[in-house]
Amino acid sequence: TDSLSMISFLICSICLETFTKTVVILPWQHNLCRKCANDIFQASNPTRGGSVSSGGRLRCPSCRHEVVLDRHGFYRLQRNRLVENIIDMFKQESTRPAAPERTEKQAMCQENEEKEINIYCVTHSVPTCSMCKVFGAHQDCEVAPLKSMYQTQKTELTDEIAMMVGNNDRIQGIISQLKETGQTIEVTGPVWQHLSFCLCLSERKRDLNLKLAAEQEENWRTVETGIQTMDTSHLDKVELGYEVMDHYTVNSWREGRALRNIDFISEQHECILLLNDEKTQGKLNKLMVPNQRQ
């Protein structure tokens, strides 16, 4: 009865018996025998001919939630190996030959061999006898009845096993969620990469547009400055005193007087001078002699 009370949480909600391998865990942490789950699926999907190769739905008998099965069927569901190991452990304990009942002589104190063990030293976590508590090494220790400590530790062990099973269920749920997340990432990964690339291109386009706008603004300012410069008169920049040209004048009175006093030879006078010249007369005589001979 003690063993049955300890494994009461290992009962399948379909067959109402201890789980048989293989034990599968649903996404909401409920456990089922794979065989029982397959029987329920066949009963709820008679048109599929007892095959889960094409997928389907399975309704949990405990909470009535549905799980969608893909083409892999029940093999896609996670196995609860911790529950399977605990079941194996209890099966081994139940099939092991019963140990012979201990006699009072077998449960004797090591310090006082004639006294039976009837108390438990809480301080040192060892069983002992009342003689050790009164006169022995455990006089100042905290003690408790042996049977009550047995029940207490048994309850603690049962609670720890149940906690381990619960933790395992939560871990299996986290693993299932991580697998689903991984599958989602595999599907949406390329999409996110494309969106990230588009975002980078959009940011690059924005930066280039801002740079182009800044360059256009700078060029427009340069052109506007040039136009304003062309429209502005620069006469006010001429140095003062440009109308006073006295220091550039030249006094040519003397040169003019010298030119007026020059006596140029006229053409007639020049002809007379040439006729009076001896060389010129000799040349004329030579020219005139041949003419006279003719």
PDB file of C-alpha atoms in Angstrom:
ATOM      1  CA  THR A   1       0.000   0.000   0.000  1.00  0.00           C
ATOM      2  CA  ASP A   2       2.895   2.348   0.715  1.00  0.00           C
ATOM      3  CA  SER A   3       4.307   1.819  -2.765  1.00  0.00           C
ATOM      4  CA  LEU A   4       0.907   2.407  -4.343  1.00  0.00           C
ATOM      5  CA  SER A   5       0.477   5.653  -2.432  1.00  0.00           C
ATOM      6  CA  MET A   6       3.905   6.838  -3.577  1.00  0.00           C
ATOM      7  CA  ILE A   7       3.185   6.201  -7.258  1.00  0.00           C
ATOM      8  CA  SER A   8      -0.416   7.406  -7.239  1.00  0.00           C
ATOM      9  CA  PHE A   9       0.700  10.350  -9.360  1.00  0.00           C
ATOM     10  CA  LEU A  10       2.065   7.899 -11.971  1.00  0.00           C
ATOM     11  CA  ILE A  11      -1.388   6.691 -13.029  1.00  0.00           C
ATOM     12  CA  CYS A  12      -2.465   7.135 -16.654  1.00  0.00           C
ATOM     13  CA  SER A  13      -5.693   9.132 -16.955  1.00  0.00           C
ATOM     14  CA  ILE A  14      -6.902   6.871 -19.799  1.00  0.00           C
ATOM     15  CA  CYS A  15      -6.275   3.305 -18.634  1.00  0.00           C
ATOM     16  CA  LEU A  16      -6.186   4.287 -14.918  1.00  0.00           C
ATOM     17  CA  GLU A  17      -3.131   2.096 -14.441  1.00  0.00           C
ATOM     18  CA  THR A  18       0.539   2.762 -13.933  1.00  0.00           C
ATOM     19  CA  PHE A  19       2.101   4.266 -17.022  1.00  0.00           C
ATOM     20  CA  THR A  20       3.549   1.777 -19.482  1.00  0.00           C
ATOM     21  CA  LYS A  21       6.364   2.622 -21.820  1.00  0.00           C
ATOM     22  CA  THR A  22       6.448   4.720 -23.878  1.00  0.00           C
ATOM     23  CA  VAL A  23       5.218   7.679 -21.792  1.00  0.00           C
ATOM     24  CA  VAL A  24       4.608  10.872 -23.777  1.00  0.00           C
ATOM     25  CA  ILE A  25       4.149  14.367 -22.388  1.00  0.00           C
ATOM     26  CA  LEU A  26       1.696  16.816 -23.911  1.00  0.00           C
ATOM     27  CA  PRO A  27       2.527  20.518 -24.372  1.00  0.00           C
ATOM     28  CA  TRP A  28       0.549  21.379 -21.209  1.00  0.00           C
ATOM     29  CA  GLN A  29       2.556  18.863 -19.084  1.00  0.00           C
ATOM     30  CA  HIS A  30       0.019  16.011 -18.911  1.00  0.00           C
ATOM     31  CA  ASN A  31       1.419  12.506 -19.358  1.00  0.00           C
ATOM     32  CA  LEU A  32      -0.144   9.644 -21.315  1.00  0.00           C
ATOM     33  CA  CYS A  33       0.798   6.154 -22.369  1.00  0.00           C
ATOM     34  CA  ARG A  34       1.578   6.288 -26.045  1.00  0.00           C
ATOM     35  CA  LYS A  35      -0.585   3.216 -26.621  1.00  0.00           C
ATOM     36  CA  CYS A  36      -3.536   4.825 -24.807  1.00  0.00           C
ATOM     37  CA  ALA A  37      -3.073   8.055 -26.749  1.00  0.00           C
ATOM     38  CA  ASN A  38      -3.050   6.083 -29.999  1.00  0.00           C
ATOM     39  CA  ASP A  39      -6.270   4.276 -29.006  1.00  0.00           C
ATOM     40  CA  ILE A  40      -8.014   7.590 -28.295  1.00  0.00           C
ATOM     41  CA  PHE A  41      -6.809   9.016 -31.600  1.00  0.00           C
ATOM     42  CA  GLN A  42      -8.122   6.035 -33.551  1.00  0.00           C
ATOM     43  CA  ALA A  43     -11.463   6.257 -31.773  1.00  0.00           C
ATOM     44  CA  SER A  44     -11.835   9.988 -32.482  1.00  0.00           C
ATOM     45  CA  ASN A  45     -10.569   9.728 -36.093  1.00  0.00           C
ATOM     46  CA  PRO A  46     -12.129   6.538 -37.530  1.00  0.00           C
ATOM     47  CA  THR A  47     -11.939   7.771 -41.140  1.00  0.00           C
ATOM     48  CA  ARG A  48      -8.127   7.778 -41.053  1.00  0.00           C
ATOM     49  CA  GLY A  49      -7.939   3.998 -40.778  1.00  0.00           C
ATOM     50  CA  GLY A  50      -5.922   4.075 -37.569  1.00  0.00           C
ATOM     51  CA  SER A  51      -2.997   5.906 -39.156  1.00  0.00           C
ATOM     52  CA  VAL A  52      -1.498   9.192 -38.033  1.00  0.00           C
ATOM     53  CA  SER A  53       0.742   9.581 -41.062  1.00  0.00           C
ATOM     54  CA  SER A  54      -1.429  12.419 -42.316  1.00  0.00           C
ATOM     55  CA  GLY A  55      -1.749  14.159 -38.939  1.00  0.00           C
ATOM     56  CA  GLY A  56      -4.800  14.937 -36.896  1.00  0.00           C
ATOM     57  CA  ARG A  57      -5.921  16.135 -33.470  1.00  0.00           C
ATOM     58  CA  LEU A  58      -5.776  14.497 -30.051  1.00  0.00           C
ATOM     59  CA  ARG A  59      -7.957  15.644 -27.154  1.00  0.00           C
ATOM     60  CA  CYS A  60      -6.439  15.330 -23.671  1.00  0.00           C
ATOM     61  CA  PRO A  61      -8.794  13.330 -21.396  1.00  0.00           C
ATOM     62  CA  SER A  62      -7.732  15.350 -18.345  1.00  0.00           C
ATOM     63  CA  CYS A  63      -8.167  18.955 -19.479  1.00  0.00           C
ATOM     64  CA  ARG A  64      -9.959  18.465 -22.855  1.00  0.00           C
ATOM     65  CA  HIS A  65      -7.355  20.523 -24.674  1.00  0.00           C
ATOM     66  CA  GLU A  66      -6.395  19.458 -28.171  1.00  0.00           C
ATOM     67  CA  VAL A  67      -2.936  18.883 -29.593  1.00  0.00           C
ATOM     68  CA  VAL A  68      -2.348  18.994 -33.349  1.00  0.00           C
ATOM     69  CA  LEU A  69      -0.329  16.052 -34.688  1.00  0.00           C
ATOM     70  CA  ASP A  70       1.690  16.400 -37.860  1.00  0.00           C
ATOM     71  CA  ARG A  71       2.678  13.646 -40.263  1.00  0.00           C
ATOM     72  CA  HIS A  72       5.088  12.231 -37.646  1.00  0.00           C
ATOM     73  CA  GLY A  73       2.153  11.526 -35.347  1.00  0.00           C
ATOM     74  CA  PHE A  74       2.882  10.573 -31.742  1.00  0.00           C
ATOM     75  CA  TYR A  75       6.584  10.267 -32.441  1.00  0.00           C
ATOM     76  CA  ARG A  76       6.705  14.061 -32.498  1.00  0.00           C
ATOM     77  CA  LEU A  77       5.557  14.173 -28.824  1.00  0.00           C
ATOM     78  CA  GLN A  78       8.332  14.372 -26.247  1.00  0.00           C
ATOM     79  CA  ARG A  79       9.038  11.282 -24.124  1.00  0.00           C
ATOM     80  CA  ASN A  80       8.967  11.696 -20.347  1.00  0.00           C
ATOM     81  CA  ARG A  81      12.007   9.607 -19.503  1.00  0.00           C
ATOM     82  CA  LEU A  82      12.020  10.611 -15.841  1.00  0.00           C
ATOM     83  CA  VAL A  83       8.565   9.103 -15.311  1.00  0.00           C
ATOM     84  CA  GLU A  84       9.656   5.987 -17.190  1.00  0.00           C
ATOM     85  CA  ASN A  85      12.727   5.631 -14.964  1.00  0.00           C
ATOM     86  CA  ILE A  86      10.656   6.038 -11.789  1.00  0.00           C
ATOM     87  CA  ILE A  87       8.211   3.395 -13.032  1.00  0.00           C
ATOM     88  CA  ASP A  88      11.104   1.009 -13.730  1.00  0.00           C
ATOM     89  CA  MET A  89      12.463   1.640 -10.239  1.00  0.00           C
ATOM     90  CA  PHE A  90       9.170   0.783  -8.562  1.00  0.00           C
ATOM     91  CA  LYS A  91       8.699  -2.265 -10.771  1.00  0.00           C
ATOM     92  CA  GLN A  92      12.116  -3.535  -9.746  1.00  0.00           C
ATOM     93  CA  GLU A  93      11.254  -2.966  -6.098  1.00  0.00           C
ATOM     94  CA  SER A  94       7.953  -4.803  -6.458  1.00  0.00           C
ATOM     95  CA  THR A  95       9.540  -7.826  -8.184  1.00  0.00           C
ATOM     96  CA  ARG A  96      12.462  -8.072  -5.751  1.00  0.00           C
ATOM     97  CA  PRO A  97      12.081 -10.891  -3.204  1.00  0.00           C
ATOM     98  CA  ALA A  98      10.877  -9.647   0.148  1.00  0.00           C
ATOM     99  CA  ALA A  99      13.630  -9.284   2.703  1.00  0.00           C
ATOM    100  CA  PRO A 100      13.324 -11.428   5.797  1.00  0.00           C
ATOM    101  CA  GLU A 101      11.720  -9.703   8.690  1.00  0.00           C
ATOM    102  CA  ARG A 102      14.212  -8.335  11.120  1.00  0.00           C
ATOM    103  CA  THR A 103      14.143  -9.652  14.594  1.00  0.00           C
ATOM    104  CA  GLU A 104      14.782  -7.558  17.617  1.00  0.00           C
ATOM    105  CA  LYS A 105      18.335  -8.927  17.726  1.00  0.00           C
ATOM    106  CA  GLN A 106      19.033  -7.558  14.236  1.00  0.00           C
ATOM    107  CA  ALA A 107      18.080  -3.974  15.208  1.00  0.00           C
ATOM    108  CA  MET A 108      20.437  -3.622  18.137  1.00  0.00           C
ATOM    109  CA  CYS A 109      22.468  -0.550  19.109  1.00  0.00           C
ATOM    110  CA  GLN A 110      26.122  -0.678  18.167  1.00  0.00           C
ATOM    111  CA  GLU A 111      27.163   0.977  21.432  1.00  0.00           C
ATOM    112  CA  ASN A 112      24.865  -1.076  23.660  1.00  0.00           C
ATOM    113  CA  GLU A 113      24.428  -4.418  21.942  1.00  0.00           C
ATOM    114  CA  GLU A 114      21.848  -5.574  24.450  1.00  0.00           C
ATOM    115  CA  LYS A 115      19.586  -2.588  23.726  1.00  0.00           C
ATOM    116  CA  GLU A 116      17.374  -2.309  20.672  1.00  0.00           C
ATOM    117  CA  ILE A 117      17.276   0.798  18.492  1.00  0.00           C
ATOM    118  CA  ASN A 118      14.138   2.736  19.351  1.00  0.00           C
ATOM    119  CA  ILE A 119      14.977   6.435  18.889  1.00  0.00           C
ATOM    120  CA  TYR A 120      16.506   8.637  16.215  1.00  0.00           C
ATOM    121  CA  CYS A 121      19.189  11.247  16.923  1.00  0.00           C
ATOM    122  CA  VAL A 122      18.132  14.309  14.946  1.00  0.00           C
ATOM    123  CA  THR A 123      21.392  16.128  15.713  1.00  0.00           C
ATOM    124  CA  HIS A 124      23.635  13.453  14.157  1.00  0.00           C
ATOM    125  CA  SER A 125      20.999  11.894  11.826  1.00  0.00           C
ATOM    126  CA  VAL A 126      21.597   8.351  13.132  1.00  0.00           C
ATOM    127  CA  PRO A 127      19.337   5.800  14.856  1.00  0.00           C
ATOM    128  CA  THR A 128      20.294   4.909  18.433  1.00  0.00           C
ATOM    129  CA  CYS A 129      18.904   3.532  21.699  1.00  0.00           C
ATOM    130  CA  SER A 130      17.513   5.208  24.779  1.00  0.00           C
ATOM    131  CA  MET A 131      20.547   4.118  26.820  1.00  0.00           C
ATOM    132  CA  CYS A 132      22.808   6.241  24.580  1.00  0.00           C
ATOM    133  CA  LYS A 133      20.461   9.184  25.135  1.00  0.00           C
ATOM    134  CA  VAL A 134      20.543   8.810  28.933  1.00  0.00           C
ATOM    135  CA  PHE A 135      24.139   7.759  29.570  1.00  0.00           C
ATOM    136  CA  GLY A 136      25.894   7.662  26.207  1.00  0.00           C
ATOM    137  CA  ALA A 137      27.190   9.956  23.479  1.00  0.00           C
ATOM    138  CA  HIS A 138      23.778  11.450  22.645  1.00  0.00           C
ATOM    139  CA  GLN A 139      22.921  12.939  26.040  1.00  0.00           C
ATOM    140  CA  ASP A 140      22.817  16.527  24.709  1.00  0.00           C
ATOM    141  CA  CYS A 141      21.332  15.662  21.307  1.00  0.00           C
ATOM    142  CA  GLU A 142      17.813  16.197  20.005  1.00  0.00           C
ATOM    143  CA  VAL A 143      16.041  12.864  19.541  1.00  0.00           C
ATOM    144  CA  ALA A 144      12.702  11.684  18.161  1.00  0.00           C
ATOM    145  CA  PRO A 145      10.793   8.381  18.015  1.00  0.00           C
ATOM    146  CA  LEU A 146      12.130   6.108  15.314  1.00  0.00           C
ATOM    147  CA  LYS A 147       8.735   5.396  13.724  1.00  0.00           C
ATOM    148  CA  SER A 148       7.779   9.081  13.509  1.00  0.00           C
ATOM    149  CA  MET A 149      11.101   9.924  11.866  1.00  0.00           C
ATOM    150  CA  TYR A 150      10.565   7.074   9.414  1.00  0.00           C
ATOM    151  CA  GLN A 151       7.184   8.476   8.397  1.00  0.00           C
ATOM    152  CA  THR A 152       8.576  12.015   8.192  1.00  0.00           C
ATOM    153  CA  GLN A 153      11.497  11.063   5.960  1.00  0.00           C
ATOM    154  CA  LYS A 154       9.262   8.856   3.853  1.00  0.00           C
ATOM    155  CA  THR A 155       6.896  11.770   3.282  1.00  0.00           C
ATOM    156  CA  GLU A 156       9.802  14.077   2.454  1.00  0.00           C
ATOM    157  CA  LEU A 157      11.174  11.560  -0.037  1.00  0.00           C
ATOM    158  CA  THR A 158       7.764  11.201  -1.669  1.00  0.00           C
ATOM    159  CA  ASP A 159       7.410  14.981  -1.923  1.00  0.00           C
ATOM    160  CA  GLU A 160      10.883  15.292  -3.423  1.00  0.00           C
ATOM    161  CA  ILE A 161      10.066  12.649  -6.039  1.00  0.00           C
ATOM    162  CA  ALA A 162       6.830  14.441  -6.884  1.00  0.00           C
ATOM    163  CA  MET A 163       8.747  17.732  -7.121  1.00  0.00           C
ATOM    164  CA  MET A 164      11.293  16.116  -9.430  1.00  0.00           C
ATOM    165  CA  VAL A 165       8.492  14.865 -11.658  1.00  0.00           C
ATOM    166  CA  GLY A 166       6.904  18.325 -11.694  1.00  0.00           C
ATOM    167  CA  ASN A 167      10.233  19.960 -12.482  1.00  0.00           C
ATOM    168  CA  ASN A 168      10.815  17.448 -15.231  1.00  0.00           C
ATOM    169  CA  ASP A 169       7.394  18.235 -16.683  1.00  0.00           C
ATOM    170  CA  ARG A 170       8.205  21.940 -16.672  1.00  0.00           C
ATOM    171  CA  ILE A 171      11.588  21.279 -18.239  1.00  0.00           C
ATOM    172  CA  GLN A 172       9.978  19.149 -20.924  1.00  0.00           C
ATOM    173  CA  GLY A 173       7.504  21.962 -21.564  1.00  0.00           C
ATOM    174  CA  ILE A 174      10.352  24.451 -21.903  1.00  0.00           C
ATOM    175  CA  ILE A 175      12.144  22.075 -24.278  1.00  0.00           C
ATOM    176  CA  SER A 176       8.989  21.774 -26.380  1.00  0.00           C
ATOM    177  CA  GLN A 177       8.608  25.554 -26.463  1.00  0.00           C
ATOM    178  CA  LEU A 178      12.260  25.940 -27.460  1.00  0.00           C
ATOM    179  CA  LYS A 179      11.804  23.435 -30.267  1.00  0.00           C
ATOM    180  CA  GLU A 180       8.733  25.280 -31.501  1.00  0.00           C
ATOM    181  CA  THR A 181      10.644  28.554 -31.248  1.00  0.00           C
ATOM    182  CA  GLY A 182      13.518  27.012 -33.200  1.00  0.00           C
ATOM    183  CA  GLN A 183      11.155  25.860 -35.931  1.00  0.00           C
ATOM    184  CA  THR A 184       9.586  29.311 -36.034  1.00  0.00           C
ATOM    185  CA  ILE A 185      13.021  30.904 -36.328  1.00  0.00           C
ATOM    186  CA  GLU A 186      13.923  28.548 -39.176  1.00  0.00           C
ATOM    187  CA  VAL A 187      10.793  29.637 -41.020  1.00  0.00           C
ATOM    188  CA  THR A 188      10.919  33.347 -40.225  1.00  0.00           C
ATOM    189  CA  GLY A 189      14.706  33.691 -40.244  1.00  0.00           C
ATOM    190  CA  PRO A 190      15.015  34.513 -43.969  1.00  0.00           C
ATOM    191  CA  VAL A 191      12.096  36.925 -43.673  1.00  0.00           C
ATOM    192  CA  TRP A 192      13.798  38.774 -40.829  1.00  0.00           C
ATOM    193  CA  GLN A 193      17.049  38.833 -42.785  1.00  0.00           C
ATOM    194  CA  HIS A 194      15.221  40.353 -45.750  1.00  0.00           C
ATOM    195  CA  LEU A 195      13.534  42.919 -43.505  1.00  0.00           C
ATOM    196  CA  SER A 196      16.866  43.743 -41.882  1.00  0.00           C
ATOM    197  CA  PHE A 197      18.455  44.194 -45.312  1.00  0.00           C
ATOM    198  CA  CYS A 198      15.575  46.437 -46.411  1.00  0.00           C
ATOM    199  CA  LEU A 199      15.936  48.453 -43.218  1.00  0.00           C
ATOM    200  CA  CYS A 200      19.664  48.922 -43.865  1.00  0.00           C
ATOM    201  CA  LEU A 201      18.926  50.029 -47.423  1.00  0.00           C
ATOM    202  CA  SER A 202      16.276  52.445 -46.168  1.00  0.00           C
ATOM    203  CA  GLU A 203      18.688  53.967 -43.661  1.00  0.00           C
ATOM    204  CA  ARG A 204      21.387  54.210 -46.337  1.00  0.00           C
ATOM    205  CA  LYS A 205      18.919  55.882 -48.716  1.00  0.00           C
ATOM    206  CA  ARG A 206      17.923  58.362 -46.023  1.00  0.00           C
ATOM    207  CA  ASP A 207      21.571  59.216 -45.314  1.00  0.00           C
ATOM    208  CA  LEU A 208      22.288  59.708 -49.027  1.00  0.00           C
ATOM    209  CA  ASN A 209      19.202  61.894 -49.430  1.00  0.00           C
ATOM    210  CA  LEU A 210      20.288  64.040 -46.496  1.00  0.00           C
ATOM    211  CA  LYS A 211      23.803  64.323 -47.924  1.00  0.00           C
ATOM    212  CA  LEU A 212      22.452  65.178 -51.389  1.00  0.00           C
ATOM    213  CA  ALA A 213      20.109  67.795 -49.929  1.00  0.00           C
ATOM    214  CA  ALA A 214      23.008  69.347 -48.008  1.00  0.00           C
ATOM    215  CA  GLU A 215      25.166  69.461 -51.163  1.00  0.00           C
ATOM    216  CA  GLN A 216      22.315  70.990 -53.178  1.00  0.00           C
ATOM    217  CA  GLU A 217      21.774  73.597 -50.487  1.00  0.00           C
ATOM    218  CA  GLU A 218      25.486  74.428 -50.490  1.00  0.00           C
ATOM    219  CA  ASN A 219      25.569  74.685 -54.300  1.00  0.00           C
ATOM    220  CA  TRP A 220      22.487  76.898 -54.278  1.00  0.00           C
ATOM    221  CA  ARG A 221      24.073  79.196 -51.728  1.00  0.00           C
ATOM    222  CA  THR A 222      27.201  79.414 -53.883  1.00  0.00           C
ATOM    223  CA  VAL A 223      25.164  80.299 -56.991  1.00  0.00           C
ATOM    224  CA  GLU A 224      23.084  82.811 -55.055  1.00  0.00           C
ATOM    225  CA  THR A 225      26.233  84.420 -53.676  1.00  0.00           C
ATOM    226  CA  GLY A 226      27.679  84.672 -57.217  1.00  0.00           C
ATOM    227  CA  ILE A 227      24.487  86.278 -58.525  1.00  0.00           C
ATOM    228  CA  GLN A 228      24.470  88.796 -55.711  1.00  0.00           C
ATOM    229  CA  THR A 229      28.141  89.545 -56.397  1.00  0.00           C
ATOM    230  CA  MET A 230      27.440  90.203 -60.093  1.00  0.00           C
ATOM    231  CA  ASP A 231      24.515  92.486 -59.272  1.00  0.00           C
ATOM    232  CA  THR A 232      26.536  94.556 -56.794  1.00  0.00           C
ATOM    233  CA  SER A 233      28.432  97.673 -58.087  1.00  0.00           C
ATOM    234  CA  HIS A 234      32.127  97.750 -57.276  1.00  0.00           C
ATOM    235  CA  LEU A 235      32.728 101.465 -57.986  1.00  0.00           C
ATOM    236  CA  ASP A 236      32.691 102.199 -54.306  1.00  0.00           C
ATOM    237  CA  LYS A 237      35.779 100.035 -54.002  1.00  0.00           C
ATOM    238  CA  VAL A 238      37.935 102.358 -56.214  1.00  0.00           C
ATOM    239  CA  GLU A 239      40.545 104.181 -54.186  1.00  0.00           C
ATOM    240  CA  LEU A 240      39.974 107.829 -53.395  1.00  0.00           C
ATOM    241  CA  GLY A 241      41.710 110.428 -55.600  1.00  0.00           C
ATOM    242  CA  TYR A 242      41.199 108.750 -58.959  1.00  0.00           C
ATOM    243  CA  GLU A 243      39.815 112.061 -60.397  1.00  0.00           C
ATOM    244  CA  VAL A 244      43.028 113.959 -59.577  1.00  0.00           C
ATOM    245  CA  MET A 245      45.444 113.230 -62.471  1.00  0.00           C
ATOM    246  CA  ASP A 246      47.899 116.089 -61.990  1.00  0.00           C
ATOM    247  CA  HIS A 247      50.718 113.795 -61.065  1.00  0.00           C
ATOM    248  CA  TYR A 248      50.309 112.040 -64.452  1.00  0.00           C
ATOM    249  CA  THR A 249      50.763 115.237 -66.646  1.00  0.00           C
ATOM    250  CA  VAL A 250      53.953 115.964 -68.674  1.00  0.00           C
ATOM    251  CA  ASN A 251      55.283 119.461 -69.490  1.00  0.00           C
ATOM    252  CA  SER A 252      56.122 119.349 -73.232  1.00  0.00           C
ATOM    253  CA  TRP A 253      56.576 123.085 -73.780  1.00  0.00           C
ATOM    254  CA  ARG A 254      60.290 122.834 -74.423  1.00  0.00           C
ATOM    255  CA  GLU A 255      59.884 119.934 -76.842  1.00  0.00           C
ATOM    256  CA  GLY A 256      57.244 121.854 -78.777  1.00  0.00           C
ATOM    257  CA  ARG A 257      59.487 124.892 -79.065  1.00  0.00           C
ATOM    258  CA  ALA A 258      62.314 122.710 -80.366  1.00  0.00           C
ATOM    259  CA  LEU A 259      60.054 121.177 -82.979  1.00  0.00           C
ATOM    260  CA  ARG A 260      58.848 124.574 -84.154  1.00  0.00           C
ATOM    261  CA  ASN A 261      62.414 125.751 -84.666  1.00  0.00           C
ATOM    262  CA  ILE A 262      63.339 122.817 -86.878  1.00  0.00           C
ATOM    263  CA  ASP A 263      63.683 123.878 -90.595  1.00  0.00           C
ATOM    264  CA  PHE A 264      62.575 121.064 -92.816  1.00  0.00           C
ATOM    265  CA  ILE A 265      63.913 120.958 -96.442  1.00  0.00           C
ATOM    266  CA  SER A 266      61.289 121.314 -99.157  1.00  0.00           C
ATOM    267  CA  GLU A 267      61.156 119.118-102.248  1.00  0.00           C
ATOM    268  CA  GLN A 268      62.160 121.918-104.605  1.00  0.00           C
ATOM    269  CA  HIS A 269      65.130 122.859-102.541  1.00  0.00           C
ATOM    270  CA  GLU A 270      66.130 119.227-102.376  1.00  0.00           C
ATOM    271  CA  CYS A 271      66.074 118.983-106.194  1.00  0.00           C
ATOM    272  CA  ILE A 272      68.318 122.027-106.534  1.00  0.00           C
ATOM    273  CA  LEU A 273      70.784 120.522-104.123  1.00  0.00           C
ATOM    274  CA  LEU A 274      70.884 117.308-106.078  1.00  0.00           C
ATOM    275  CA  LEU A 275      71.526 119.120-109.393  1.00  0.00           C
ATOM    276  CA  ASN A 276      74.370 121.031-107.868  1.00  0.00           C
ATOM    277  CA  ASP A 277      75.935 117.879-106.591  1.00  0.00           C
ATOM    278  CA  GLU A 278      79.009 116.799-108.668  1.00  0.00           C
ATOM    279  CA  LYS A 279      78.217 113.098-108.584  1.00  0.00           C
ATOM    280  CA  THR A 280      74.754 113.742-109.786  1.00  0.00           C
ATOM    281  CA  GLN A 281      76.000 115.918-112.670  1.00  0.00           C
ATOM    282  CA  GLY A 282      78.531 113.246-113.736  1.00  0.00           C
ATOM    283  CA  LYS A 283      75.821 110.643-113.965  1.00  0.00           C
ATOM    284  CA  LEU A 284      73.653 113.006-116.013  1.00  0.00           C
ATOM    285  CA  ASN A 285      76.497 113.695-118.457  1.00  0.00           C
ATOM    286  CA  LYS A 286      77.041 109.992-119.010  1.00  0.00           C
ATOM    287  CA  LEU A 287      73.405 109.573-119.782  1.00  0.00           C
ATOM    288  CA  MET A 288      73.304 112.490-122.191  1.00  0.00           C
ATOM    289  CA  VAL A 289      76.425 111.458-124.305  1.00  0.00           C
ATOM    290  CA  PRO A 290      74.856 108.328-125.833  1.00  0.00           C
ATOM    291  CA  ASN A 291      71.758 110.279-126.760  1.00  0.00           C
ATOM    292  CA  GLN A 292      73.811 112.846-128.697  1.00  0.00           C
ATOM    293  CA  ARG A 293      75.638 110.120-130.674  1.00  0.00           C
ATOM    294  CA  GLN A 294      72.414 108.810-131.983  1.00  0.00           C
TER     295      GLN A 294
END
